[in-house]
Amino acid sequence: MAKKDFNPEHKEGPVATAIEEQTAKLPSDLFLWSALGSMAVSLFLQYKGDRDRSLFVGQWAAPFLLLGLYNKLVKLEGHD
């Protein structure tokens, strides 16, 4: 499959390229399970009465899911 180059003037920097090469090696399930795990820990902390920590840990789910989405895009589309 030929790579589509929509913006030939734009190239990723060496740091972004290195990060994308390493994160593409991670399975996408890792981010989904991390999000579900953070929600479970949040629920447990809420049950124990530690509301502040529960809210803090519960907010990790969205970034984990966004990282998983980014990981999937890098795997499908590749990088420069």
Coordinates of C-alpha atoms in Angstrom, one line a residue:
M1 CA 0.0 0.0 0.0
A2 CA 1.5 3.3 -1.1
K3 CA 1.9 5.9 1.6
K4 CA -0.2 9.0 1.0
D5 CA 1.7 12.2 1.7
F6 CA -0.9 14.9 2.1
N7 CA 1.5 17.6 3.3
P8 CA 5.0 17.1 1.9
E9 CA 6.4 20.1 3.8
H10 CA 5.5 18.7 7.2
K11 CA 7.9 16.2 8.7
E12 CA 7.9 14.8 12.3
G13 CA 10.8 15.7 14.5
P14 CA 13.2 13.0 15.7
V15 CA 11.7 12.9 19.2
A16 CA 8.1 12.4 17.9
T17 CA 9.3 9.7 15.5
A18 CA 11.2 7.9 18.3
I19 CA 8.2 8.0 20.6
E20 CA 5.8 6.8 17.9
E21 CA 8.1 3.9 17.0
Q22 CA 8.2 2.8 20.6
T23 CA 4.5 3.3 21.4
A24 CA 3.5 1.4 18.2
K25 CA 5.0 -1.7 19.8
L26 CA 2.5 -1.6 22.7
P27 CA -0.7 -3.5 22.3
S28 CA -3.8 -1.4 22.0
D29 CA -5.5 -3.5 24.7
L30 CA -3.0 -2.1 27.3
F31 CA -4.6 1.3 27.2
L32 CA -8.2 -0.1 27.4
W33 CA -7.3 -2.3 30.4
S34 CA -5.5 0.7 32.0
A35 CA -8.6 2.8 31.6
L36 CA -10.9 0.1 33.1
G37 CA -8.4 -0.5 35.9
S38 CA -8.3 3.2 36.8
M39 CA -12.1 3.1 37.0
A40 CA -12.1 0.0 39.2
V41 CA -9.5 1.5 41.5
S42 CA -11.6 4.7 41.6
L43 CA -14.7 2.8 42.5
F44 CA -12.8 1.0 45.3
L45 CA -11.5 4.2 46.7
Q46 CA -14.9 5.8 46.6
Y47 CA -16.3 2.7 48.4
K48 CA -13.5 3.1 51.1
G49 CA -14.5 6.8 51.5
D50 CA -11.4 8.4 50.0
R51 CA -13.3 10.7 47.7
D52 CA -10.4 13.0 46.7
R53 CA -8.2 10.1 45.6
S54 CA -11.1 8.4 43.9
L55 CA -11.8 11.4 41.7
F56 CA -8.1 11.8 40.9
V57 CA -7.7 8.2 39.8
G58 CA -11.0 8.2 38.0
Q59 CA -9.9 11.0 35.8
W60 CA -7.1 8.8 34.4
A61 CA -9.5 6.8 32.2
A62 CA -9.9 9.5 29.6
P63 CA -6.2 10.1 29.0
F64 CA -5.6 6.3 28.8
L65 CA -8.3 6.0 26.1
L66 CA -6.9 9.0 24.2
L67 CA -3.4 7.5 24.3
G68 CA -4.9 4.2 23.0
L69 CA -6.6 6.1 20.2
Y70 CA -3.3 7.8 19.3
N71 CA -1.5 4.4 19.5
K72 CA -4.0 2.9 17.1
L73 CA -3.7 5.8 14.6
V74 CA 0.1 5.5 14.6
K75 CA -0.2 1.8 13.9
L76 CA -2.7 2.3 11.1
E77 CA -1.3 5.4 9.5
G78 CA 2.3 5.2 10.5
H79 CA 4.5 8.2 10.9
D80 CA 6.7 10.4 8.7

